[in-house]
Coordinates of C-alpha atoms in Angstrom, one line a residue:
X21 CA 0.0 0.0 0.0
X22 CA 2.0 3.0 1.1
X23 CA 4.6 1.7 3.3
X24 CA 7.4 3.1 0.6
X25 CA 6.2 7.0 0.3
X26 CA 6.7 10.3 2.6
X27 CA 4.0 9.8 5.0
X28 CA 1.0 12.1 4.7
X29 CA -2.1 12.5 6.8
X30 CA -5.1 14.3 7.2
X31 CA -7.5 15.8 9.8
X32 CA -10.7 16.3 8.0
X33 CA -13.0 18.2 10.2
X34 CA -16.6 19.0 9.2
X35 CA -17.4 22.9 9.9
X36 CA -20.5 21.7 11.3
X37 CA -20.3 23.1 15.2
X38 CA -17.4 23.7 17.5
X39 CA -14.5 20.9 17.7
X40 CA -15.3 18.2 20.3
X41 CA -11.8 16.9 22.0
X42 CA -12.4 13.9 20.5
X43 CA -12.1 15.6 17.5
X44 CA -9.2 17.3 19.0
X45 CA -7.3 13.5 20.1
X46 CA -7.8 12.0 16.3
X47 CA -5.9 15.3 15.0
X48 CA -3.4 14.8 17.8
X49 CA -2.8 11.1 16.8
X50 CA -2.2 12.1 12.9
X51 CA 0.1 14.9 13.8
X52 CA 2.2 12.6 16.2
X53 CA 2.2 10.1 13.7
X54 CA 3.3 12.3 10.7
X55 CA 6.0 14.2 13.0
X56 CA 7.7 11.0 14.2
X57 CA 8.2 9.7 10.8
X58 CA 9.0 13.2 9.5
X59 CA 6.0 13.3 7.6
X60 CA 3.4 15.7 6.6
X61 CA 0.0 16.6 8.3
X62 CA -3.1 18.4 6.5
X63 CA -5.4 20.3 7.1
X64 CA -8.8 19.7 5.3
X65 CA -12.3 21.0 5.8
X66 CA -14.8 18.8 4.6
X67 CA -17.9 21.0 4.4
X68 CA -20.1 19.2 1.7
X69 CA -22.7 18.7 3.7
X70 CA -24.1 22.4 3.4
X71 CA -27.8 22.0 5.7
X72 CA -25.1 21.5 8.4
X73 CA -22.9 23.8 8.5
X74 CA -22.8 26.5 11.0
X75 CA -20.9 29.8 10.9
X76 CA -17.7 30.1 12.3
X77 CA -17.3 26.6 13.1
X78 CA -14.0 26.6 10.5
X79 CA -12.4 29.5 12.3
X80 CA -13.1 27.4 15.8
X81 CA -11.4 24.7 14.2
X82 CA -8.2 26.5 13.1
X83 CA -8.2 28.5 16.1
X84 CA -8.6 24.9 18.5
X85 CA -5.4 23.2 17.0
X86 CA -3.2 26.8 17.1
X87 CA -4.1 26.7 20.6
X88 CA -3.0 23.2 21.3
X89 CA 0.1 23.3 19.2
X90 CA -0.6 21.5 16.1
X91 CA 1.0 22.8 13.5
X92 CA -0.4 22.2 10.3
X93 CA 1.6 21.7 6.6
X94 CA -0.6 22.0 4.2
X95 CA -4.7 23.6 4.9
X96 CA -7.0 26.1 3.7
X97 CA -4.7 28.8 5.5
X98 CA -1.2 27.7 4.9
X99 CA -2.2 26.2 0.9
X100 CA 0.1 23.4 -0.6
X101 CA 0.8 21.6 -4.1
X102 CA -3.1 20.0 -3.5
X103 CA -4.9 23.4 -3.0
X104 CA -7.6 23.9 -2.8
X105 CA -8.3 22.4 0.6
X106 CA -11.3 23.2 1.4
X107 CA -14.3 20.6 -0.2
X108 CA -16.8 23.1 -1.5
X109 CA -14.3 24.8 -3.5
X110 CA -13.5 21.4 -4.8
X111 CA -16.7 20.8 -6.4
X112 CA -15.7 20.3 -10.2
X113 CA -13.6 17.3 -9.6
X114 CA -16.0 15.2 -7.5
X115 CA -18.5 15.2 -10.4
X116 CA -15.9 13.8 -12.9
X117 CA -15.2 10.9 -10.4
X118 CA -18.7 10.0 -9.7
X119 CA -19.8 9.8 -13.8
X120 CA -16.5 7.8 -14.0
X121 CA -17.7 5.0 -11.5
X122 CA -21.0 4.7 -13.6
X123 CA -19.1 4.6 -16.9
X124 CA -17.4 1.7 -15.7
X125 CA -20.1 -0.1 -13.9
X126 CA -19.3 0.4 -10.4
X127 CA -21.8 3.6 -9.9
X128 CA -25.3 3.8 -11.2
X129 CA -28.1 6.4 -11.5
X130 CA -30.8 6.5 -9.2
X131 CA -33.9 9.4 -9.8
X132 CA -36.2 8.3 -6.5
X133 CA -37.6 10.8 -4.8
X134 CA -37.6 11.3 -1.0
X135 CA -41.6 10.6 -0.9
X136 CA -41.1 7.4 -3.0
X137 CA -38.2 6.4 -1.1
X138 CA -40.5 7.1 2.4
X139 CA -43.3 5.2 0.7
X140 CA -40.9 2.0 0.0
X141 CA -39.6 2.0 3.6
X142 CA -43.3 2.2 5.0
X143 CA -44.3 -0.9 3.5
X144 CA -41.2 -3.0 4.0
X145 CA -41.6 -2.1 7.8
X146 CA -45.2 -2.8 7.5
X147 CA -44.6 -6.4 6.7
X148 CA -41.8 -6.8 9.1
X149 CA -38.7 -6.4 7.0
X150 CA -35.6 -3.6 7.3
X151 CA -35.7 -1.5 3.8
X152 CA -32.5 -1.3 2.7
X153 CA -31.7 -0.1 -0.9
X154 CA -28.9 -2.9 -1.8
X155 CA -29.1 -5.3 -4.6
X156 CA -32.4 -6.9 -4.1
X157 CA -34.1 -3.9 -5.3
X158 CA -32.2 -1.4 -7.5
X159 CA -33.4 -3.3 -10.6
X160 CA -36.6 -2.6 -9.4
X161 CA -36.5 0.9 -8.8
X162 CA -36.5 4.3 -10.7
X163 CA -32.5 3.6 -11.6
X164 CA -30.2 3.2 -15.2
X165 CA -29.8 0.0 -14.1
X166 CA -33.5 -0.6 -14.1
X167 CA -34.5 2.4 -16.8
X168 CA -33.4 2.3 -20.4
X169 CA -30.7 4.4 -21.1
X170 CA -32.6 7.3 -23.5
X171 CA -35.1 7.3 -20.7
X172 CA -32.1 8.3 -18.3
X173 CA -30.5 10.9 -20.1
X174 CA -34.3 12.5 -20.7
X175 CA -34.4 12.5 -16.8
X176 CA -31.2 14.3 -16.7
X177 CA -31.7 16.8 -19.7
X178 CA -35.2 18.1 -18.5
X179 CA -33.7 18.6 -14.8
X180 CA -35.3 15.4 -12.5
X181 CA -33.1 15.6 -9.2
X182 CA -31.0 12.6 -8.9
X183 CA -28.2 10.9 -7.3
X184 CA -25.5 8.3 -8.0
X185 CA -25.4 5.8 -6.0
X186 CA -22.3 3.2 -5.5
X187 CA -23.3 -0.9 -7.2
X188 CA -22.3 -2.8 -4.0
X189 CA -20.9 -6.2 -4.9
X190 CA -23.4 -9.4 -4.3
X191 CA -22.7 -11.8 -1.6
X192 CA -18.4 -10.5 -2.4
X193 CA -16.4 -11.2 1.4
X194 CA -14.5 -8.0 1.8
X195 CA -11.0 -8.1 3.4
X196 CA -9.5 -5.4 4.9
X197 CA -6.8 -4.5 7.6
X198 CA -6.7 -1.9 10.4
X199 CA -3.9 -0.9 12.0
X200 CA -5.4 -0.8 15.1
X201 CA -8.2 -3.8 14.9
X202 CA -6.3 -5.8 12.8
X203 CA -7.9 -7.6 9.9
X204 CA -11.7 -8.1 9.2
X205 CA -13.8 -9.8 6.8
X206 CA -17.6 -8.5 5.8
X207 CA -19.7 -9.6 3.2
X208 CA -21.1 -7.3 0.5
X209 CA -24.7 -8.4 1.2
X210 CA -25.2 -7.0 4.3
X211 CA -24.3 -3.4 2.5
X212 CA -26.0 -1.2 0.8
X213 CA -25.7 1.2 -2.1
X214 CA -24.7 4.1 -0.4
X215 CA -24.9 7.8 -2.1
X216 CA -21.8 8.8 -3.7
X217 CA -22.9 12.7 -5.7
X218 CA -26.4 14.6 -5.5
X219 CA -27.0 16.6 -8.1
X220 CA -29.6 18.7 -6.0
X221 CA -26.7 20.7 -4.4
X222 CA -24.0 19.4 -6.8
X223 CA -22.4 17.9 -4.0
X224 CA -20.7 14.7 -3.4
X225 CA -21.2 13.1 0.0
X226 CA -18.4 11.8 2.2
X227 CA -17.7 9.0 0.8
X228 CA -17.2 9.8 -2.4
X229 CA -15.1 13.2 -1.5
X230 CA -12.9 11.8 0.7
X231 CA -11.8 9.0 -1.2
X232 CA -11.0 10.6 -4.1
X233 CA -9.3 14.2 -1.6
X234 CA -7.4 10.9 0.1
X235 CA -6.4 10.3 -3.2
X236 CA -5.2 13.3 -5.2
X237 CA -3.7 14.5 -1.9
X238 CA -1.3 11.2 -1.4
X239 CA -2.7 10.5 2.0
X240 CA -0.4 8.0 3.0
X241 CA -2.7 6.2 6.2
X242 CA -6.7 7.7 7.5
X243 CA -6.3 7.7 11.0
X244 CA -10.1 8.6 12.0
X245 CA -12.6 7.8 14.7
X246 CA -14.4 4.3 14.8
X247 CA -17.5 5.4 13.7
X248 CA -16.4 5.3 10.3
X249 CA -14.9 1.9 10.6
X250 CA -18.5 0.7 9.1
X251 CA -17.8 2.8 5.8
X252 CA -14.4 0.9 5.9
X253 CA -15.7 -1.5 3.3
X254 CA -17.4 0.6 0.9
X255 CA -13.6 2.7 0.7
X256 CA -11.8 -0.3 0.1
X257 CA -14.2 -1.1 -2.6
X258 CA -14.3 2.4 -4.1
X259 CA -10.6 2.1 -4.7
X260 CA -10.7 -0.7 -6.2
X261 CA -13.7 0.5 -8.9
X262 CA -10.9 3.4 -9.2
X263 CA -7.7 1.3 -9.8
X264 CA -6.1 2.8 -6.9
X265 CA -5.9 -0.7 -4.6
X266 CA -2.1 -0.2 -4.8
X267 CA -2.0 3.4 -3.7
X268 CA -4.4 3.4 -1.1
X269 CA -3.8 4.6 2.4
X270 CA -3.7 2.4 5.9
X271 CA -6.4 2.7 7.7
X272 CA -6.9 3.1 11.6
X273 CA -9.8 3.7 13.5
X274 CA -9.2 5.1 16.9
X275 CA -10.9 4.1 19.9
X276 CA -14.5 6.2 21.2
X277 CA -14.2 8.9 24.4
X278 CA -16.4 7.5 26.7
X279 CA -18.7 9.1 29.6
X280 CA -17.0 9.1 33.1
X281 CA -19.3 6.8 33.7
X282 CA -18.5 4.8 31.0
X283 CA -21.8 4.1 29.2
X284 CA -21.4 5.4 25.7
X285 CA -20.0 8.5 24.0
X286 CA -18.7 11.5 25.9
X287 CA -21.0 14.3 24.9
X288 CA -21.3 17.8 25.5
X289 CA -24.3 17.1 28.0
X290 CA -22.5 14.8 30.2
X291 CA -19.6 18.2 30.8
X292 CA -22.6 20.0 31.2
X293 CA -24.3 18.1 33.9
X294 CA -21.3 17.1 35.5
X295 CA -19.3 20.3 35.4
X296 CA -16.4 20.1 32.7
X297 CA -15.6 21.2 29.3
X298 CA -15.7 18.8 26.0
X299 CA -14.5 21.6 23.6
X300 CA -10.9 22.9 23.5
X301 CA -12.1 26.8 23.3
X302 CA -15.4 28.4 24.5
X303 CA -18.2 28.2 21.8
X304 CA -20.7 30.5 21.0
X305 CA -23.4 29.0 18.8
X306 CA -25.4 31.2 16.6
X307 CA -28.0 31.4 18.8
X308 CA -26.1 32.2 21.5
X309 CA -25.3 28.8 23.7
X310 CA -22.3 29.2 25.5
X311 CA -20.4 26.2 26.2
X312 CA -17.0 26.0 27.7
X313 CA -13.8 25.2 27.0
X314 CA -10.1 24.2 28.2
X315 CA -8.8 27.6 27.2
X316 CA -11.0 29.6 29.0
X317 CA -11.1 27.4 32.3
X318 CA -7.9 28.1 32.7
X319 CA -5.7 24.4 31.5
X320 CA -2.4 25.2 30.2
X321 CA -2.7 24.0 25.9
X322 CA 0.2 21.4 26.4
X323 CA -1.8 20.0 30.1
X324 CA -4.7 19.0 27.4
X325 CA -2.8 17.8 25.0
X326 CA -0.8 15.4 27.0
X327 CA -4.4 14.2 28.9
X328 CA -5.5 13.8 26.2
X329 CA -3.0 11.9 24.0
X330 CA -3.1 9.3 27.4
X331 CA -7.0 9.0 26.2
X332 CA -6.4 5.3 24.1
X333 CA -2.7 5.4 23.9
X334 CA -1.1 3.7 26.6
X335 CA 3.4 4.3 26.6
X336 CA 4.4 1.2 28.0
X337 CA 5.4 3.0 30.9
X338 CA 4.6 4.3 34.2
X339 CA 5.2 8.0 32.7
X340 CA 2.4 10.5 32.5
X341 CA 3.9 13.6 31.6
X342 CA 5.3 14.3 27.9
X343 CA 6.1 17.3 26.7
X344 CA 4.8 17.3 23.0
X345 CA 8.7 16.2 21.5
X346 CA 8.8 13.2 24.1
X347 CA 5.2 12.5 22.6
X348 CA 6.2 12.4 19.0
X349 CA 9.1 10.1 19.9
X350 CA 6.9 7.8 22.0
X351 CA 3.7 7.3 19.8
X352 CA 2.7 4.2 18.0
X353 CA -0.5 3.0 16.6
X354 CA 0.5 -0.3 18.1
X355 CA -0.6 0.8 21.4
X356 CA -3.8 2.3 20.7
X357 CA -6.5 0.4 22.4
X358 CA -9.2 -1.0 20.6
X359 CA -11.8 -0.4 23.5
X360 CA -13.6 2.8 24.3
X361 CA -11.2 5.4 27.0
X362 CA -13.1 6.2 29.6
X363 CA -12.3 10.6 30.2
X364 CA -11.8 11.5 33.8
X365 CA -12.2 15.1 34.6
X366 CA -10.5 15.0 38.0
X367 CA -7.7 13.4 36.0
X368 CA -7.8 16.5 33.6
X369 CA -7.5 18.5 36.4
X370 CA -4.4 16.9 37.9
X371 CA -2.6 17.6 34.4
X372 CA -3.2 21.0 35.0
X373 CA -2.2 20.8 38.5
X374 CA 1.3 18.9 37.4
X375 CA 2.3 21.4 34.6
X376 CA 1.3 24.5 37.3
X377 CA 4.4 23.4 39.0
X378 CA 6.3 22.6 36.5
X379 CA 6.3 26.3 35.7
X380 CA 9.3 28.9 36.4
X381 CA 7.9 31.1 39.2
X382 CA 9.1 34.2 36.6
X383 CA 6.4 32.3 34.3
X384 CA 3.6 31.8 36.6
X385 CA 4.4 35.5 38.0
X386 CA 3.8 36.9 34.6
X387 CA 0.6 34.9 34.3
X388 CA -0.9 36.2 37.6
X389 CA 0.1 39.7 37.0
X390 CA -2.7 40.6 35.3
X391 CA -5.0 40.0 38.3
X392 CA -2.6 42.0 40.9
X393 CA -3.0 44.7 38.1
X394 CA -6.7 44.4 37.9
X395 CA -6.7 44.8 41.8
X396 CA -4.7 47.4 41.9
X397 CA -2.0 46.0 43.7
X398 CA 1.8 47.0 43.3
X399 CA 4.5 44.6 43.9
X400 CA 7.7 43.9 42.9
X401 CA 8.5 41.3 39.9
X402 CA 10.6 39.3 42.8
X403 CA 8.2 39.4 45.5
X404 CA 5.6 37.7 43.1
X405 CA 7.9 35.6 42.1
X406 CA 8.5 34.0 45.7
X407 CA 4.8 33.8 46.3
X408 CA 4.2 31.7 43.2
X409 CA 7.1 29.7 44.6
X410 CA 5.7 29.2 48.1
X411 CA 1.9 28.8 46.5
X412 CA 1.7 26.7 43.0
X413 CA 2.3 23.8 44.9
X414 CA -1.3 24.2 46.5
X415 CA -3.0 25.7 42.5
X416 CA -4.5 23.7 40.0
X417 CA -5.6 26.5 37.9
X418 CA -3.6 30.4 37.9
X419 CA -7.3 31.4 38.5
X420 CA -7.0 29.9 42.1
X421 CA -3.7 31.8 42.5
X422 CA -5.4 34.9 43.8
X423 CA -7.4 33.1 46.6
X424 CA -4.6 31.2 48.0
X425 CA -2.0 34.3 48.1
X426 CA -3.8 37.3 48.9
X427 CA -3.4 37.3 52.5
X428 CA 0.6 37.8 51.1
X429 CA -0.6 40.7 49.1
X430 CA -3.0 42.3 51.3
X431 CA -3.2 42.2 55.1
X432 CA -6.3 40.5 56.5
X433 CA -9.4 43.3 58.1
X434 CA -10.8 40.4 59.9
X435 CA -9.6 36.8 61.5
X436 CA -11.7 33.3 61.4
X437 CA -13.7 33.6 64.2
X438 CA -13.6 29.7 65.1
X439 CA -9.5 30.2 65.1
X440 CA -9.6 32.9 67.4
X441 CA -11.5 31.4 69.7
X442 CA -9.8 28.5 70.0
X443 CA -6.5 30.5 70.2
X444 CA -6.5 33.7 70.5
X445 CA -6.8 32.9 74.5
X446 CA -5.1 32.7 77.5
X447 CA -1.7 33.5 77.6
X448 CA -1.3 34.0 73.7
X449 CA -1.7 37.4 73.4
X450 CA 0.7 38.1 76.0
X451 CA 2.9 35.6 73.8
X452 CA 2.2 37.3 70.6
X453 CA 3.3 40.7 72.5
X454 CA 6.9 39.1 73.0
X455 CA 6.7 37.6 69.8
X456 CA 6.3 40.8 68.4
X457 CA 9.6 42.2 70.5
X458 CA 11.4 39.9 69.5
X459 CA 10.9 39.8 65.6
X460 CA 11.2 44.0 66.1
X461 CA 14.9 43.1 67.1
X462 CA 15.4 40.7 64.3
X463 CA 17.8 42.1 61.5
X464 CA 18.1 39.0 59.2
X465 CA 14.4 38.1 58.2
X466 CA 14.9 35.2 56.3
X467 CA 13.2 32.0 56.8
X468 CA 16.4 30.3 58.0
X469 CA 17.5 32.8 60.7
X470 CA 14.3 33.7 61.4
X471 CA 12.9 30.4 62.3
X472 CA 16.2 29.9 64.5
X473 CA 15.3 33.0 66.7
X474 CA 11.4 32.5 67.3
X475 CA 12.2 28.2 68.2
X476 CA 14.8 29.5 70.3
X477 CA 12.8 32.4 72.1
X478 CA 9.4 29.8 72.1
X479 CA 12.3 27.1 74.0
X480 CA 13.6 29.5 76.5
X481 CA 10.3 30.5 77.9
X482 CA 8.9 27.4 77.4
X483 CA 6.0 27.9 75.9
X484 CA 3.4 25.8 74.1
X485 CA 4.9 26.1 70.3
X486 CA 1.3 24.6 68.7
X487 CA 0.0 27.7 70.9
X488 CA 1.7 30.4 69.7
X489 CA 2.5 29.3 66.4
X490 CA -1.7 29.4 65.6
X491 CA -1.9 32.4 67.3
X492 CA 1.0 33.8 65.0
X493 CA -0.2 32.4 62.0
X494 CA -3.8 34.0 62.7
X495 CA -2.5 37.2 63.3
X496 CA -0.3 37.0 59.5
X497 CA -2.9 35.1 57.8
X498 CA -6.1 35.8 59.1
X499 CA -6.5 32.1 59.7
X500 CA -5.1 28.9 61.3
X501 CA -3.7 26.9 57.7
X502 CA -1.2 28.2 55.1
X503 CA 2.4 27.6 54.4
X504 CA 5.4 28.1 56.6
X505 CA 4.9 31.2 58.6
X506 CA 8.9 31.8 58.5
X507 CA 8.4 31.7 54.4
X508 CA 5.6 33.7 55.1
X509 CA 7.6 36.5 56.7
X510 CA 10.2 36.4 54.6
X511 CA 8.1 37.3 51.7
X512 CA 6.8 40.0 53.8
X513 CA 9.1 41.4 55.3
X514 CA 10.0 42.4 58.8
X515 CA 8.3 46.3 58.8
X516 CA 4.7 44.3 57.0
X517 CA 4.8 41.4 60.2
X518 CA 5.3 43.7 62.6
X519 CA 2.3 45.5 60.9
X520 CA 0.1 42.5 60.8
X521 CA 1.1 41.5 64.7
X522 CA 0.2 45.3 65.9
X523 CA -3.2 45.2 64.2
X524 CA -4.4 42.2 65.7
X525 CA -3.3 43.2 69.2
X526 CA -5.0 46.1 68.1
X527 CA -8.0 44.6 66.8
X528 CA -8.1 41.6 69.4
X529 CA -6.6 43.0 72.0
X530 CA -3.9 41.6 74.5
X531 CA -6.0 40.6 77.6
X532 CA -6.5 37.4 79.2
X533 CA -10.4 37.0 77.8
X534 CA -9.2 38.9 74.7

């Protein structure tokens, strides 16, 4: 077949709504194929079907695989030696190819109308049988094969709506191989003719387009989702009524995203109900749905992309993080499951949580700078710095950022009232008094010397460190959890602790029933 040529594939998305991630993982898997054999990966939008398309749908698209780093070689934006790439504009050739399959006796004219065809089902189901148009009935029907052929072209000259459909072989055992399934055997009979061109719109369906767009474009293997593996047998056969048997592609069909549940398809209703995006980038539809997406929830592009490339593809390994080069290097068809992959949102989450930290605190700084700005809030590029290395550790999302380090930003107006109680007591104010004293003395305020002082000064006196450690970290914080309060300090500063212990002696006072 093609094992001796540059590879070539193909994502061949239909403009028809916004790009499910399913969608997203079959582009993934051409383009880490193609890259690890150094070949080439296309772009190509196949919008033939005109009652579905839906404006803006092939921006989304283009916009979606920018977004998650998939470069593309050839499309309707970057052009290429098979220009155009974009099916509508392809129109004249489809036509040729279609009248070319009747000429040769593998196609045939068929002038039935919608009612007629409506009609015929009826009364099959009526006496208990499945209507399918297959061999058993296109010599009986309003067809050439069934017409004579100057009552045909009549049809066509005086304008009767028709289609051509494709003359599946009788009772013919089809073998094919996946690269995935490995091979499989079906017999013709239990196929039916299925529309290859309708001249209503002067469109070609699918089938027929994509074959001969596979063709013309030297697409090299179709890596594409399994519900298309049922079509698998009507493309092998349309390449052989073309002559191309030698020059057709591999074929794979990759395995469904399921629920996380498990039963059935991942859908846009399940992230609905369940709280999670299905689409890469936020959708608006043209009547104004919003649905969500990665982007906007905040997961880092190459977070998604390595979730979802572990979505059917196991390594081999224990690993779970690849950047997109160790992907490319690891990929293989071979270890694509044939079952369904069940998607795990908390999973998706925990990608995001990993690459977080993985991040340069100078990156994350930059990211979260925008909300100090938005807040108003000055600070210096190496303060913010230090807090995103004390903090991304507890962050799954930069959104979160804010929550979790404001208290190092801003110094809290009020304390949790169930952690005062239970600490501001006693002798801790009195405690907090020294504490104060002593940290006033203190020269060298980082963590490391100024740890060494307050254990020192806490084992001297003798007092209860639990105690006056809450007590400390309530008076800072606001609140009795949060990182080290000596890395705390040290991001503050001595002249902002001293502040913060003031105020809440201020606030709380210093009494014994304080």
């Amino acid at each position: 077949m093609s094992c001796n040529k540059k590879v070539r594939v193909r994502f061949a998305p239909s403009p028809t709504g916004p790009l499910h991630m399913g969608g997203v993982r079959t582009a993934l898997y051409n383009y880490l194929f193609a890259r690890q054999r150094g070949g080439d990966f296309i772009l190509r939008i196949e919008d033939t079907d005109s009652h579905r398309f839906v404006p803006g749908a092939e921006a989304y698209i283009m916009e979606a695989l920018k977004w998650c780093g998939i470069t593309i070689d050839e499309g309707i934006s970057e052009g290429g030696p098979h220009a155009p790439y974009r099916q509508s504009e392809r129109k004249e050739i489809y036509l040729k190819y279609a009248l070319q399959l009747v000429e040769s006796g593998n196609a045939y004219y068929a002038f039935d109308t919608p009612e007629e065809l409506n009609a015929i089902r009826a009364e099959a189901e009526a006496a208990g049988n499945t209507f399918a148009y297959n061999y058993e009935v296109r010599g009986k029907l309003a067809t050439s094969l069934a017409l004579p052929p100057d009552e045909v072209q009549r049809r066509i000259e005086r304008g009767d709506q028709w289609v051509i459909r494709f003359r599946m072989p009788e009772n013919e055992e089809v073998e094919m191989h996946d690269l995935i399934r490995g091979d499989v055997v079906v017999n013709t009979s239990t196929l039916d003719d299925k529309v290859l061109y309708k001249s209503a719109d002067s469109l070609p369906t699918y089938h027929l387009a994509n074959i001969v767009d596979d063709h013309l474009m030297e697409i090299t293997h179709v890596i594409r989702g399994e519900e298309w593996l049922p079509s698998l047998p009507l493309h092998y056969l349309l390449y052989r009524a073309f002559g191309w048997s030698e020059t057709q592609p591999d074929f794979a069909h990759l395995p469904l995203l399921l629920k996380p549940t498990g039963g059935g398809k991942l859908s846009k209703r399940d992230g609905d109900k369940m709280g999670f995006p299905v689409f890469p980038l936020r959708w608006v539809s043209p009547q104004g749905e919003v649905s969500h997406g990665y982007r906007e929830d905040g997961y880092f592009p190459e977070a998604f992309i390595n979730m979802l490339a572990l979505l059917g593809w196991n390594p081999g390994t224990e690993q779970e993080l690849f950047t997109i080069d160790e992907l490319i290097a690891a990929f293989s068809l071979e270890r694509v499951s044939k079952s369904g992959a069940r998607f795990n949102p908390e999973k998706a989450r925990w990608f995001n949580a990993q690459y977080l930290k993985q991040k340069s605190d100078a990156e994350l700084a930059a990211l979260f700078r925008p909300v100090l700005n938005e807040k108003g809030i000055e600070a210096s590029d190496g303060k913010v710095e230090q807090v995103m290395g004390l903090m991304k550790e507890r962050a799954t999302f930069v959104s979160e950022l804010w929550e979790l380090t404001s208290f190092l930003f801003v110094a809290p107006d009020d304390y949790d009232p169930k952690a005062a109680a239970k600490f501001w007591k006693g002798d801790n104010p009195a405690r907090i008094r020294g504490l104060r004293d002593l940290l006033a003395t203190v020269t060298d305020f980082g963590k490391e010397n100024t740890e060494k002082s307050v254990m020192e000064w806490i084992a001297a006196n003798e007092y209860p460190t639990g105690q006056v450690m809450n007590a400390f970290r309530l008076a800072i914080i606001g609140k009795s959890t949060g990182p080290s309060m000596f890395e705390v300090c040290e991001i503050l500063g001595r002249d902002e602790t001293l502040r913060r212990l003031d105020a809440i002696l201020t606030k709380l006072g210093t009494g014994e029933n304080a």
